[in-house]
Amino acid sequence: GAGVSQSPSNKVTEKGKDVELRCDPISGHTALYWYRQRLGQGLEFLIYFQGNSAPDKSGLPSDRFSAERTGESVSTLTIQRTQQEDSAVYLCASKLTYAGDEQYFGPGTRLTVT
Amino acid sequence: QQQVKQSPQSLIVQKGGISIINCAYENTAFDYFPWYQQFPGKGPALLIAIRPDVSEKKEGRFTISFNKSAKQFSLHIMDSQPGDSATYFCAAKTSGTYKYIFGTGTRLKVLA
C-alpha cells in the first residue's frame, strides 16, 4: 500500500515568511511523529500525535513552530517567521498504534530559508 | 540515561568487506532496537530490528548482534556492496511507549 507522503518535497522561502509542511500518514496509522534533520545530523524529535491530540510537544524548538492533525490523517507543521536556522529536512513518520514498534518515514521536506 | 551512543561517525569499507556499526545505551527499560538505513534525499527506512530475548538476528547480509549485559548492540553488513553506501541510524525504545531515542548516525561508504 501507499507509504507516508510529504509535501512539498522542497521549499525555499525568505527569512520572516511562514511555511506549512504537510504529512499524509499511512492509512489507519494512529500515531504520527515529526522530526527535524539538519544537514549531516541525526534525527531531532519535534512532536508526537496520537490521533489528533499531541501529548508530547516537547521537541518543538520555539513558539514559532506549531503542528496540527486532522483526525487520524493529515498533519501540518507550521513554522512562522522562518529563520535561517530553520533550514533542515523535516521528516514525518507514522505507526499503527501508540504501542506499536515499527514506524515508517516519509521522504521529508527540505526547507531552505534564504 | 536516555542517550544512545553510536560509533563510528563515518566508515569506509572495501567492496566485499564487513561493515560494523556499534551502539550503546544506558536505559535498561529499552527493549526494542531498530536500525534504519537512509539514502541521500530519502527518509530513513527500517532495516532490521531486535528484541533483547535473542542475541542475534540475521536478515540476508544484515545481522544485529545484541549484548544485554554490556548494553550494546551492533549492525554487521556482510559482503558490503557499493549500494549499501548510506547513513545508518540505530535507535532504542521501550515497548508500549511512543518515543524513539536515535543514535547520531554513521555514514557508510563502500568502495567499488
XYZ file of N, CA, C and O in Angstrom, chain A residues 18-55:
152
model
N 6.126 32.688 6.608
C 5.578 31.482 7.231
C 5.566 30.345 6.213
O 5.367 30.576 5.016
N 5.760 29.120 6.690
C 5.678 27.951 5.815
C 4.814 26.887 6.475
O 4.722 26.803 7.698
N 4.190 26.090 5.608
C 3.356 24.986 6.085
C 3.802 23.719 5.378
O 3.856 23.655 4.153
N 4.113 22.708 6.164
C 4.562 21.437 5.628
C 3.484 20.390 5.919
O 2.905 20.370 7.004
N 3.283 19.504 4.949
C 2.181 18.549 5.065
C 2.680 17.123 5.126
O 3.649 16.762 4.457
N 1.985 16.321 5.921
C 2.296 14.899 6.019
C 1.008 14.093 5.897
O 0.034 14.358 6.608
N 1.031 13.102 4.996
C -0.072 12.136 4.878
C 0.431 10.798 5.380
O 1.240 10.155 4.696
N -0.008 10.353 6.542
C 0.499 9.084 7.081
C -0.108 7.896 6.345
O -1.019 8.036 5.530
N 0.400 6.731 6.658
C -0.185 5.502 6.126
C -1.606 5.378 6.675
O -1.840 5.620 7.870
N -2.524 5.007 5.799
C -3.924 4.902 6.190
C -4.089 3.947 7.374
O -3.561 2.826 7.364
N -4.798 4.416 8.386
C -5.045 3.571 9.558
C -4.017 3.730 10.659
O -4.212 3.227 11.773
N -2.938 4.427 10.394
C -1.925 4.648 11.430
C -2.392 5.758 12.361
O -2.668 6.875 11.939
N -2.450 5.431 13.643
C -2.960 6.403 14.602
C -1.872 7.304 15.158
O -2.143 8.390 15.637
N -0.631 6.830 15.124
C 0.473 7.593 15.719
C 1.267 8.286 14.622
O 1.526 7.702 13.564
N 1.652 9.521 14.887
C 2.375 10.310 13.882
C 3.435 11.146 14.568
O 3.205 11.712 15.647
N 4.593 11.227 13.945
C 5.727 11.957 14.501
C 6.234 12.976 13.473
O 6.192 12.718 12.269
N 6.761 14.063 13.990
C 7.569 14.981 13.189
C 8.978 15.024 13.777
O 9.142 15.093 15.015
N 9.963 14.972 12.877
C 11.364 15.083 13.254
C 12.015 16.153 12.384
O 11.563 16.436 11.269
N 13.109 16.676 12.878
C 13.932 17.602 12.086
C 15.316 16.981 11.939
O 15.875 16.419 12.897
N 15.861 17.107 10.739
C 17.200 16.579 10.476
C 18.011 17.663 9.801
O 17.788 17.988 8.620
N 18.937 18.227 10.553
C 19.837 19.212 9.975
C 20.894 18.487 9.157
O 21.159 17.303 9.363
N 21.520 19.186 8.254
C 22.467 18.595 7.318
C 23.544 17.808 8.058
O 24.236 18.342 8.915
N 23.641 16.528 7.721
C 24.659 15.683 8.310
C 24.436 15.309 9.761
O 25.321 14.741 10.401
N 23.259 15.607 10.274
C 22.968 15.366 11.694
C 21.965 14.229 11.867
O 21.430 13.694 10.905
N 21.723 13.886 13.105
C 20.741 12.854 13.440
C 19.330 13.401 13.429
O 19.076 14.514 12.985
N 18.408 12.603 13.918
C 17.002 12.964 13.936
C 16.639 13.624 15.260
O 16.881 13.081 16.330
N 16.034 14.784 15.152
C 15.622 15.556 16.320
C 14.106 15.482 16.444
O 13.384 15.941 15.557
N 13.614 14.892 17.517
C 12.175 14.751 17.740
C 11.536 16.131 17.929
O 12.046 16.965 18.679
N 10.425 16.348 17.247
C 9.695 17.609 17.384
C 8.393 17.423 18.141
O 8.138 18.085 19.149
N 7.523 16.528 17.649
C 6.195 16.384 18.229
C 5.632 15.014 17.890
O 6.002 14.426 16.875
N 4.760 14.543 18.767
C 4.108 13.247 18.589
C 2.601 13.438 18.679
O 2.115 14.156 19.551
N 1.872 12.810 17.758
C 0.420 12.803 17.777
C -0.094 11.383 18.010
O 0.391 10.428 17.398
N -1.088 11.277 18.876
C -1.876 10.059 18.978
C -3.296 10.464 18.582
O -3.961 11.195 19.306
N -3.734 9.972 17.413
C -4.973 10.507 16.864
C -4.744 11.966 16.539
O -3.728 12.321 15.934
N -5.670 12.821 16.954
C -5.479 14.246 16.667
C -5.019 15.035 17.884
O -4.997 16.268 17.863
N -4.627 14.334 18.934
C -4.090 15.043 20.094
C -2.579 14.869 20.152
O -2.046 13.855 19.694
N -1.921 15.857 20.710
C -0.459 15.874 20.759
C -0.001 15.832 22.213
O 0.214 16.889 22.820
N 0.153 14.634 22.774
C 0.556 14.542 24.173
C 1.996 14.959 24.429
O 2.367 15.179 25.575
